[in-house]
Amino acid sequence: MPRNENKKHVGFATHITAGGMAGAMEALCCQPLDTIKVRMQLSRSGRAPGTKPRGFVATGAMIVRRETPLALYKGLGAVLSGIVPKMAIRFASFETYQSWLADKATGKTSVGNIFIAGLAAGTTEAVAVVCPMEVVKIRLQAQQHSLADPMEMPRYRNAAHAVYTIVREEGVTTLYRGVGLTALRQATNQGANFTTYQELKRLAHKYQPELAELPSYQHMVIGLISGAMGPFSNAPVDTIKTRLQKASYEPGISAFQKVAAIAKDMWKQEGFRSFYKGITPRVLRVAPGQAIVFAVYERVRATIERLKVSPSQDHYTE
C-alpha cells in the first residue's frame, strides 16, 4: 500500500531509535577498518630514506599476527557507548537546523542551506559526543598489546577504565583535546554527507516518481557515495587530530602550538603523504559505514512511522 503523501514530523524518539540502531550496526561492521586507520595515522613508518609507510593490508595483518584478530575491535566499547547519542544528535539536529533554514512559504530547503545544516549538525555532534569518545577510542586502539597473552597488561583495560584514568591523571579537559579539529572534521563530513545524500535522494525520487519510498539498496548506494565525500576533503585534519589526541599532556603548550608542532614534524619527517595516512581504510570505513547508517536509519524510521497507528485508523488494516 502506498504511503500517504503528507509526511508526519518525525519525533526525537524516532531519531534516537533509528539512529542508534544504524550507528550500532555501522560500528560492528566497520570497527576493524577504523582500528587499522588509527594505527596507520600513528605509525612513524616510512621516515627512513628509501622506505615506504606500511600499507593498509600490511597494517591489518601485523595487528592480527601480533595481537590476535580481536585486537581489530579495540575501542569498540567506547564507540558503542557513544553511538546512540551521536546518531540521535546528528539526525535530530540536522532536521532541526534544516527546518530553521527552510523557506517559510514552500517548506523547502536550498542546497546551500542543507550544507549549512550539515555543518551545524556535524559541529554539534563533535562537541557533544564525538571528541571525548574518540579520545578514549584512540587511546585504546593505540595500545599494542596481545589479547592472547593475559600477562601482558594494557594501560587501559576498557573504555570506562580509560575515562577514569585519563580524567584522574590528565584532567577532564583532556577528553576534549582536539575538539576544534574534531568539530572541523565532523562539520565538513556532515556538510558534504547530508548535501550529497539529500540531492541524490531527490534525484532518485525524480526519476522514480512511482516509488513512495526508495528501496534499501538505493539508500545504501546513495549513502556509499555521500559517505566518501568527507574523508577526501579533510584527511589532513583527521590525521593531525588523531596524533594530537594520542599525545600526552604537556604543560605550558597550547592546543594551537601542539597542532602546529605536529603538522610541522609530519611535513619535515614524513612528507606531504603523511597527511593522508590511513585514507584507504578511512574511506573503506566511512563510505560503507554511511551506506549502512542511511539504509538502516531510513528502514527503521519508516517502520516506526508505519507502526504509529492513529485512533481513527482501522487496527486490522495491513
PDB file of N, CA, C and O in Angstrom, residues 171-235:
ATOM      1  N   GLY A 171      43.235  15.147  33.716  1.00  0.00           N
ATOM      2  CA  GLY A 171      42.168  16.132  33.833  1.00  0.00           C
ATOM      3  C   GLY A 171      41.069  15.921  32.808  1.00  0.00           C
ATOM      4  O   GLY A 171      41.293  15.365  31.729  1.00  0.00           O
ATOM      5  N   VAL A 172      39.854  16.390  33.141  1.00  0.00           N
ATOM      6  CA  VAL A 172      38.688  16.179  32.276  1.00  0.00           C
ATOM      7  C   VAL A 172      38.832  16.883  30.931  1.00  0.00           C
ATOM      8  O   VAL A 172      38.267  16.456  29.923  1.00  0.00           O
ATOM      9  N   THR A 173      39.608  17.983  30.904  1.00  0.00           N
ATOM     10  CA  THR A 173      39.763  18.714  29.644  1.00  0.00           C
ATOM     11  C   THR A 173      40.484  17.892  28.575  1.00  0.00           C
ATOM     12  O   THR A 173      40.361  18.176  27.384  1.00  0.00           O
ATOM     13  N   THR A 174      41.225  16.862  29.003  1.00  0.00           N
ATOM     14  CA  THR A 174      41.923  16.002  28.046  1.00  0.00           C
ATOM     15  C   THR A 174      40.934  15.290  27.129  1.00  0.00           C
ATOM     16  O   THR A 174      41.237  15.007  25.964  1.00  0.00           O
ATOM     17  N   LEU A 175      39.735  15.006  27.655  1.00  0.00           N
ATOM     18  CA  LEU A 175      38.713  14.354  26.841  1.00  0.00           C
ATOM     19  C   LEU A 175      38.258  15.253  25.692  1.00  0.00           C
ATOM     20  O   LEU A 175      37.641  14.777  24.738  1.00  0.00           O
ATOM     21  N   TYR A 176      38.561  16.544  25.796  1.00  0.00           N
ATOM     22  CA  TYR A 176      38.191  17.486  24.730  1.00  0.00           C
ATOM     23  C   TYR A 176      39.409  17.997  23.976  1.00  0.00           C
ATOM     24  O   TYR A 176      39.345  19.009  23.290  1.00  0.00           O
ATOM     25  N   ARG A 177      40.515  17.246  24.075  1.00  0.00           N
ATOM     26  CA  ARG A 177      41.697  17.618  23.307  1.00  0.00           C
ATOM     27  C   ARG A 177      41.405  17.418  21.817  1.00  0.00           C
ATOM     28  O   ARG A 177      40.913  16.387  21.394  1.00  0.00           O
ATOM     29  N   GLY A 178      41.695  18.445  21.039  1.00  0.00           N
ATOM     30  CA  GLY A 178      41.445  18.350  19.600  1.00  0.00           C
ATOM     31  C   GLY A 178      40.000  18.620  19.221  1.00  0.00           C
ATOM     32  O   GLY A 178      39.579  18.289  18.111  1.00  0.00           O
ATOM     33  N   VAL A 179      39.224  19.231  20.141  1.00  0.00           N
ATOM     34  CA  VAL A 179      37.801  19.450  19.863  1.00  0.00           C
ATOM     35  C   VAL A 179      37.593  20.359  18.647  1.00  0.00           C
ATOM     36  O   VAL A 179      36.658  20.154  17.863  1.00  0.00           O
ATOM     37  N   GLY A 180      38.490  21.339  18.466  1.00  0.00           N
ATOM     38  CA  GLY A 180      38.363  22.221  17.304  1.00  0.00           C
ATOM     39  C   GLY A 180      38.558  21.470  16.000  1.00  0.00           C
ATOM     40  O   GLY A 180      37.779  21.638  15.045  1.00  0.00           O
ATOM     41  N   LEU A 181      39.590  20.620  15.961  1.00  0.00           N
ATOM     42  CA  LEU A 181      39.844  19.818  14.760  1.00  0.00           C
ATOM     43  C   LEU A 181      38.741  18.784  14.551  1.00  0.00           C
ATOM     44  O   LEU A 181      38.345  18.510  13.412  1.00  0.00           O
ATOM     45  N   THR A 182      38.254  18.208  15.652  1.00  0.00           N
ATOM     46  CA  THR A 182      37.172  17.237  15.551  1.00  0.00           C
ATOM     47  C   THR A 182      35.913  17.902  14.992  1.00  0.00           C
ATOM     48  O   THR A 182      35.235  17.350  14.121  1.00  0.00           O
ATOM     49  N   ALA A 183      35.612  19.110  15.504  1.00  0.00           N
ATOM     50  CA  ALA A 183      34.441  19.843  15.022  1.00  0.00           C
ATOM     51  C   ALA A 183      34.593  20.198  13.545  1.00  0.00           C
ATOM     52  O   ALA A 183      33.635  20.092  12.763  1.00  0.00           O
ATOM     53  N   LEU A 184      35.806  20.611  13.146  1.00  0.00           N
ATOM     54  CA  LEU A 184      36.059  20.937  11.742  1.00  0.00           C
ATOM     55  C   LEU A 184      35.872  19.712  10.857  1.00  0.00           C
ATOM     56  O   LEU A 184      35.250  19.779   9.790  1.00  0.00           O
ATOM     57  N   ARG A 185      36.398  18.570  11.313  1.00  0.00           N
ATOM     58  CA  ARG A 185      36.259  17.335  10.536  1.00  0.00           C
ATOM     59  C   ARG A 185      34.799  16.904  10.435  1.00  0.00           C
ATOM     60  O   ARG A 185      34.298  16.591   9.359  1.00  0.00           O
ATOM     61  N   GLN A 186      34.104  16.882  11.584  1.00  0.00           N
ATOM     62  CA  GLN A 186      32.706  16.448  11.575  1.00  0.00           C
ATOM     63  C   GLN A 186      31.814  17.397  10.790  1.00  0.00           C
ATOM     64  O   GLN A 186      30.880  16.970  10.113  1.00  0.00           O
ATOM     65  N   ALA A 187      32.092  18.704  10.894  1.00  0.00           N
ATOM     66  CA  ALA A 187      31.296  19.687  10.168  1.00  0.00           C
ATOM     67  C   ALA A 187      31.422  19.491   8.661  1.00  0.00           C
ATOM     68  O   ALA A 187      30.419  19.436   7.943  1.00  0.00           O
ATOM     69  N   THR A 188      32.667  19.367   8.175  1.00  0.00           N
ATOM     70  CA  THR A 188      32.855  19.163   6.734  1.00  0.00           C
ATOM     71  C   THR A 188      32.316  17.805   6.300  1.00  0.00           C
ATOM     72  O   THR A 188      31.749  17.671   5.210  1.00  0.00           O
ATOM     73  N   ASN A 189      32.496  16.801   7.150  1.00  0.00           N
ATOM     74  CA  ASN A 189      31.944  15.472   6.846  1.00  0.00           C
ATOM     75  C   ASN A 189      30.442  15.534   6.628  1.00  0.00           C
ATOM     76  O   ASN A 189      29.915  15.085   5.609  1.00  0.00           O
ATOM     77  N   GLN A 190      29.740  16.084   7.625  1.00  0.00           N
ATOM     78  CA  GLN A 190      28.274  16.075   7.570  1.00  0.00           C
ATOM     79  C   GLN A 190      27.721  17.092   6.579  1.00  0.00           C
ATOM     80  O   GLN A 190      26.643  16.887   6.023  1.00  0.00           O
ATOM     81  N   GLY A 191      28.450  18.190   6.373  1.00  0.00           N
ATOM     82  CA  GLY A 191      28.026  19.135   5.335  1.00  0.00           C
ATOM     83  C   GLY A 191      28.015  18.461   3.972  1.00  0.00           C
ATOM     84  O   GLY A 191      27.021  18.516   3.234  1.00  0.00           O
ATOM     85  N   ALA A 192      29.123  17.801   3.631  1.00  0.00           N
ATOM     86  CA  ALA A 192      29.221  17.090   2.345  1.00  0.00           C
ATOM     87  C   ALA A 192      28.294  15.885   2.314  1.00  0.00           C
ATOM     88  O   ALA A 192      27.623  15.616   1.304  1.00  0.00           O
ATOM     89  N   ASN A 193      28.239  15.173   3.439  1.00  0.00           N
ATOM     90  CA  ASN A 193      27.459  13.946   3.533  1.00  0.00           C
ATOM     91  C   ASN A 193      25.964  14.197   3.305  1.00  0.00           C
ATOM     92  O   ASN A 193      25.343  13.598   2.415  1.00  0.00           O
ATOM     93  N   PHE A 194      25.380  15.092   4.108  1.00  0.00           N
ATOM     94  CA  PHE A 194      23.945  15.347   4.015  1.00  0.00           C
ATOM     95  C   PHE A 194      23.569  16.025   2.693  1.00  0.00           C
ATOM     96  O   PHE A 194      22.520  15.722   2.114  1.00  0.00           O
ATOM     97  N   THR A 195      24.404  16.931   2.225  1.00  0.00           N
ATOM     98  CA  THR A 195      24.100  17.618   0.964  1.00  0.00           C
ATOM     99  C   THR A 195      24.062  16.623  -0.190  1.00  0.00           C
ATOM    100  O   THR A 195      23.112  16.605  -0.986  1.00  0.00           O
ATOM    101  N   THR A 196      25.100  15.792  -0.286  1.00  0.00           N
ATOM    102  CA  THR A 196      25.149  14.793  -1.353  1.00  0.00           C
ATOM    103  C   THR A 196      24.003  13.802  -1.222  1.00  0.00           C
ATOM    104  O   THR A 196      23.334  13.470  -2.213  1.00  0.00           O
ATOM    105  N   TYR A 197      23.755  13.349   0.001  1.00  0.00           N
ATOM    106  CA  TYR A 197      22.694  12.358   0.222  1.00  0.00           C
ATOM    107  C   TYR A 197      21.320  12.913  -0.169  1.00  0.00           C
ATOM    108  O   TYR A 197      20.556  12.254  -0.887  1.00  0.00           O
ATOM    109  N   GLN A 198      21.025  14.132   0.307  1.00  0.00           N
ATOM    110  CA  GLN A 198      19.712  14.723   0.027  1.00  0.00           C
ATOM    111  C   GLN A 198      19.507  14.964  -1.466  1.00  0.00           C
ATOM    112  O   GLN A 198      18.425  14.729  -2.011  1.00  0.00           O
ATOM    113  N   GLU A 199      20.557  15.426  -2.138  1.00  0.00           N
ATOM    114  CA  GLU A 199      20.434  15.719  -3.568  1.00  0.00           C
ATOM    115  C   GLU A 199      20.298  14.441  -4.394  1.00  0.00           C
ATOM    116  O   GLU A 199      19.492  14.379  -5.330  1.00  0.00           O
ATOM    117  N   LEU A 200      21.083  13.414  -4.063  1.00  0.00           N
ATOM    118  CA  LEU A 200      20.976  12.152  -4.788  1.00  0.00           C
ATOM    119  C   LEU A 200      19.640  11.472  -4.504  1.00  0.00           C
ATOM    120  O   LEU A 200      19.048  10.852  -5.400  1.00  0.00           O
ATOM    121  N   LYS A 201      19.152  11.603  -3.286  1.00  0.00           N
ATOM    122  CA  LYS A 201      17.850  11.042  -2.927  1.00  0.00           C
ATOM    123  C   LYS A 201      16.730  11.759  -3.697  1.00  0.00           C
ATOM    124  O   LYS A 201      15.803  11.115  -4.213  1.00  0.00           O
ATOM    125  N   ARG A 202      16.845  13.079  -3.790  1.00  0.00           N
ATOM    126  CA  ARG A 202      15.864  13.866  -4.546  1.00  0.00           C
ATOM    127  C   ARG A 202      15.880  13.462  -6.023  1.00  0.00           C
ATOM    128  O   ARG A 202      14.834  13.345  -6.670  1.00  0.00           O
ATOM    129  N   LEU A 203      17.090  13.244  -6.553  1.00  0.00           N
ATOM    130  CA  LEU A 203      17.235  12.841  -7.949  1.00  0.00           C
ATOM    131  C   LEU A 203      16.631  11.459  -8.177  1.00  0.00           C
ATOM    132  O   LEU A 203      15.960  11.217  -9.199  1.00  0.00           O
ATOM    133  N   ALA A 204      16.857  10.548  -7.231  1.00  0.00           N
ATOM    134  CA  ALA A 204      16.307   9.195  -7.352  1.00  0.00           C
ATOM    135  C   ALA A 204      14.779   9.222  -7.356  1.00  0.00           C
ATOM    136  O   ALA A 204      14.135   8.498  -8.127  1.00  0.00           O
ATOM    137  N   HIS A 205      14.184  10.068  -6.509  1.00  0.00           N
ATOM    138  CA  HIS A 205      12.720  10.199  -6.488  1.00  0.00           C
ATOM    139  C   HIS A 205      12.212  10.826  -7.788  1.00  0.00           C
ATOM    140  O   HIS A 205      11.146  10.453  -8.282  1.00  0.00           O
ATOM    141  N   LYS A 206      12.981  11.760  -8.336  1.00  0.00           N
ATOM    142  CA  LYS A 206      12.578  12.428  -9.572  1.00  0.00           C
ATOM    143  C   LYS A 206      12.438  11.437 -10.719  1.00  0.00           C
ATOM    144  O   LYS A 206      11.497  11.522 -11.524  1.00  0.00           O
ATOM    145  N   TYR A 207      13.411  10.498 -10.799  1.00  0.00           N
ATOM    146  CA  TYR A 207      13.390   9.523 -11.885  1.00  0.00           C
ATOM    147  C   TYR A 207      12.565   8.284 -11.557  1.00  0.00           C
ATOM    148  O   TYR A 207      12.387   7.414 -12.412  1.00  0.00           O
ATOM    149  N   GLN A 208      12.065   8.210 -10.322  1.00  0.00           N
ATOM    150  CA  GLN A 208      11.192   7.093  -9.929  1.00  0.00           C
ATOM    151  C   GLN A 208       9.983   7.626  -9.175  1.00  0.00           C
ATOM    152  O   GLN A 208       9.791   7.321  -7.997  1.00  0.00           O
ATOM    153  N   PRO A 209       9.161   8.440  -9.845  1.00  0.00           N
ATOM    154  CA  PRO A 209       8.035   9.091  -9.157  1.00  0.00           C
ATOM    155  C   PRO A 209       6.999   8.113  -8.622  1.00  0.00           C
ATOM    156  O   PRO A 209       6.203   8.462  -7.746  1.00  0.00           O
ATOM    157  N   GLU A 210       7.008   6.893  -9.133  1.00  0.00           N
ATOM    158  CA  GLU A 210       6.026   5.905  -8.682  1.00  0.00           C
ATOM    159  C   GLU A 210       6.357   5.327  -7.308  1.00  0.00           C
ATOM    160  O   GLU A 210       5.508   4.695  -6.667  1.00  0.00           O
ATOM    161  N   LEU A 211       7.592   5.544  -6.835  1.00  0.00           N
ATOM    162  CA  LEU A 211       8.012   4.999  -5.544  1.00  0.00           C
ATOM    163  C   LEU A 211       7.755   5.996  -4.414  1.00  0.00           C
ATOM    164  O   LEU A 211       8.283   7.103  -4.434  1.00  0.00           O
ATOM    165  N   ALA A 212       6.931   5.577  -3.440  1.00  0.00           N
ATOM    166  CA  ALA A 212       6.723   6.425  -2.256  1.00  0.00           C
ATOM    167  C   ALA A 212       7.967   6.408  -1.382  1.00  0.00           C
ATOM    168  O   ALA A 212       8.316   7.396  -0.742  1.00  0.00           O
ATOM    169  N   GLU A 213       8.642   5.253  -1.334  1.00  0.00           N
ATOM    170  CA  GLU A 213       9.876   5.104  -0.569  1.00  0.00           C
ATOM    171  C   GLU A 213      10.917   4.403  -1.436  1.00  0.00           C
ATOM    172  O   GLU A 213      10.597   3.452  -2.151  1.00  0.00           O
ATOM    173  N   LEU A 214      12.151   4.850  -1.363  1.00  0.00           N
ATOM    174  CA  LEU A 214      13.224   4.198  -2.104  1.00  0.00           C
ATOM    175  C   LEU A 214      13.556   2.865  -1.441  1.00  0.00           C
ATOM    176  O   LEU A 214      13.508   2.755  -0.216  1.00  0.00           O
ATOM    177  N   PRO A 215      13.909   1.851  -2.220  1.00  0.00           N
ATOM    178  CA  PRO A 215      14.322   0.569  -1.612  1.00  0.00           C
ATOM    179  C   PRO A 215      15.635   0.724  -0.858  1.00  0.00           C
ATOM    180  O   PRO A 215      16.426   1.633  -1.137  1.00  0.00           O
ATOM    181  N   SER A 216      15.885  -0.178   0.062  1.00  0.00           N
ATOM    182  CA  SER A 216      17.068  -0.094   0.919  1.00  0.00           C
ATOM    183  C   SER A 216      18.373  -0.087   0.134  1.00  0.00           C
ATOM    184  O   SER A 216      19.325   0.609   0.502  1.00  0.00           O
ATOM    185  N   TYR A 217      18.429  -0.860  -0.962  1.00  0.00           N
ATOM    186  CA  TYR A 217      19.683  -0.917  -1.713  1.00  0.00           C
ATOM    187  C   TYR A 217      20.020   0.434  -2.322  1.00  0.00           C
ATOM    188  O   TYR A 217      21.197   0.796  -2.453  1.00  0.00           O
ATOM    189  N   GLN A 218      18.995   1.229  -2.687  1.00  0.00           N
ATOM    190  CA  GLN A 218      19.251   2.562  -3.225  1.00  0.00           C
ATOM    191  C   GLN A 218      19.731   3.508  -2.137  1.00  0.00           C
ATOM    192  O   GLN A 218      20.621   4.339  -2.367  1.00  0.00           O
ATOM    193  N   HIS A 219      19.162   3.386  -0.938  1.00  0.00           N
ATOM    194  CA  HIS A 219      19.665   4.181   0.193  1.00  0.00           C
ATOM    195  C   HIS A 219      21.125   3.842   0.466  1.00  0.00           C
ATOM    196  O   HIS A 219      21.933   4.722   0.782  1.00  0.00           O
ATOM    197  N   MET A 220      21.479   2.559   0.325  1.00  0.00           N
ATOM    198  CA  MET A 220      22.856   2.134   0.568  1.00  0.00           C
ATOM    199  C   MET A 220      23.808   2.710  -0.470  1.00  0.00           C
ATOM    200  O   MET A 220      24.884   3.197  -0.133  1.00  0.00           O
ATOM    201  N   VAL A 221      23.410   2.670  -1.741  1.00  0.00           N
ATOM    202  CA  VAL A 221      24.261   3.206  -2.813  1.00  0.00           C
ATOM    203  C   VAL A 221      24.448   4.712  -2.645  1.00  0.00           C
ATOM    204  O   VAL A 221      25.565   5.234  -2.744  1.00  0.00           O
ATOM    205  N   ILE A 222      23.352   5.418  -2.350  1.00  0.00           N
ATOM    206  CA  ILE A 222      23.423   6.868  -2.155  1.00  0.00           C
ATOM    207  C   ILE A 222      24.284   7.193  -0.931  1.00  0.00           C
ATOM    208  O   ILE A 222      25.106   8.109  -0.949  1.00  0.00           O
ATOM    209  N   GLY A 223      24.097   6.432   0.151  1.00  0.00           N
ATOM    210  CA  GLY A 223      24.896   6.633   1.365  1.00  0.00           C
ATOM    211  C   GLY A 223      26.367   6.345   1.135  1.00  0.00           C
ATOM    212  O   GLY A 223      27.239   7.029   1.679  1.00  0.00           O
ATOM    213  N   LEU A 224      26.662   5.336   0.311  1.00  0.00           N
ATOM    214  CA  LEU A 224      28.050   4.988  -0.013  1.00  0.00           C
ATOM    215  C   LEU A 224      28.746   6.146  -0.716  1.00  0.00           C
ATOM    216  O   LEU A 224      29.871   6.526  -0.373  1.00  0.00           O
ATOM    217  N   ILE A 225      28.058   6.745  -1.693  1.00  0.00           N
ATOM    218  CA  ILE A 225      28.629   7.872  -2.452  1.00  0.00           C
ATOM    219  C   ILE A 225      28.798   9.097  -1.554  1.00  0.00           C
ATOM    220  O   ILE A 225      29.855   9.727  -1.528  1.00  0.00           O
ATOM    221  N   SER A 226      27.747   9.418  -0.796  1.00  0.00           N
ATOM    222  CA  SER A 226      27.805  10.614   0.056  1.00  0.00           C
ATOM    223  C   SER A 226      28.847  10.451   1.163  1.00  0.00           C
ATOM    224  O   SER A 226      29.528  11.400   1.546  1.00  0.00           O
ATOM    225  N   GLY A 227      29.002   9.214   1.666  1.00  0.00           N
ATOM    226  CA  GLY A 227      29.952   8.963   2.743  1.00  0.00           C
ATOM    227  C   GLY A 227      31.397   9.122   2.330  1.00  0.00           C
ATOM    228  O   GLY A 227      32.265   9.374   3.174  1.00  0.00           O
ATOM    229  N   ALA A 228      31.681   8.978   1.034  1.00  0.00           N
ATOM    230  CA  ALA A 228      33.061   9.095   0.547  1.00  0.00           C
ATOM    231  C   ALA A 228      33.498  10.548   0.374  1.00  0.00           C
ATOM    232  O   ALA A 228      34.691  10.820   0.212  1.00  0.00           O
ATOM    233  N   MET A 229      32.558  11.472   0.414  1.00  0.00           N
ATOM    234  CA  MET A 229      32.877  12.877   0.156  1.00  0.00           C
ATOM    235  C   MET A 229      33.765  13.489   1.242  1.00  0.00           C
ATOM    236  O   MET A 229      34.742  14.173   0.963  1.00  0.00           O
ATOM    237  N   GLY A 230      33.411  13.256   2.516  1.00  0.00           N
ATOM    238  CA  GLY A 230      34.117  13.887   3.625  1.00  0.00           C
ATOM    239  C   GLY A 230      35.579  13.506   3.772  1.00  0.00           C
ATOM    240  O   GLY A 230      36.437  14.384   3.890  1.00  0.00           O
ATOM    241  N   PRO A 231      35.914  12.191   3.780  1.00  0.00           N
ATOM    242  CA  PRO A 231      37.306  11.783   4.023  1.00  0.00           C
ATOM    243  C   PRO A 231      38.326  12.409   3.081  1.00  0.00           C
ATOM    244  O   PRO A 231      39.420  12.779   3.518  1.00  0.00           O
ATOM    245  N   PHE A 232      37.987  12.556   1.812  1.00  0.00           N
ATOM    246  CA  PHE A 232      38.941  13.133   0.874  1.00  0.00           C
ATOM    247  C   PHE A 232      39.144  14.633   1.123  1.00  0.00           C
ATOM    248  O   PHE A 232      40.214  15.170   0.845  1.00  0.00           O
ATOM    249  N   SER A 233      38.127  15.290   1.659  1.00  0.00           N
ATOM    250  CA  SER A 233      38.214  16.738   1.857  1.00  0.00           C
ATOM    251  C   SER A 233      38.938  17.124   3.145  1.00  0.00           C
ATOM    252  O   SER A 233      39.467  18.225   3.255  1.00  0.00           O
ATOM    253  N   ASN A 234      38.959  16.219   4.141  1.00  0.00           N
ATOM    254  CA  ASN A 234      39.530  16.613   5.440  1.00  0.00           C
ATOM    255  C   ASN A 234      40.499  15.598   6.033  1.00  0.00           C
ATOM    256  O   ASN A 234      40.690  15.573   7.243  1.00  0.00           O
ATOM    257  N   ALA A 235      41.132  14.780   5.187  1.00  0.00           N
ATOM    258  CA  ALA A 235      42.086  13.773   5.676  1.00  0.00           C
ATOM    259  C   ALA A 235      43.218  14.373   6.511  1.00  0.00           C
ATOM    260  O   ALA A 235      43.556  13.838   7.577  1.00  0.00           O
TER     261      ALA A 235
END
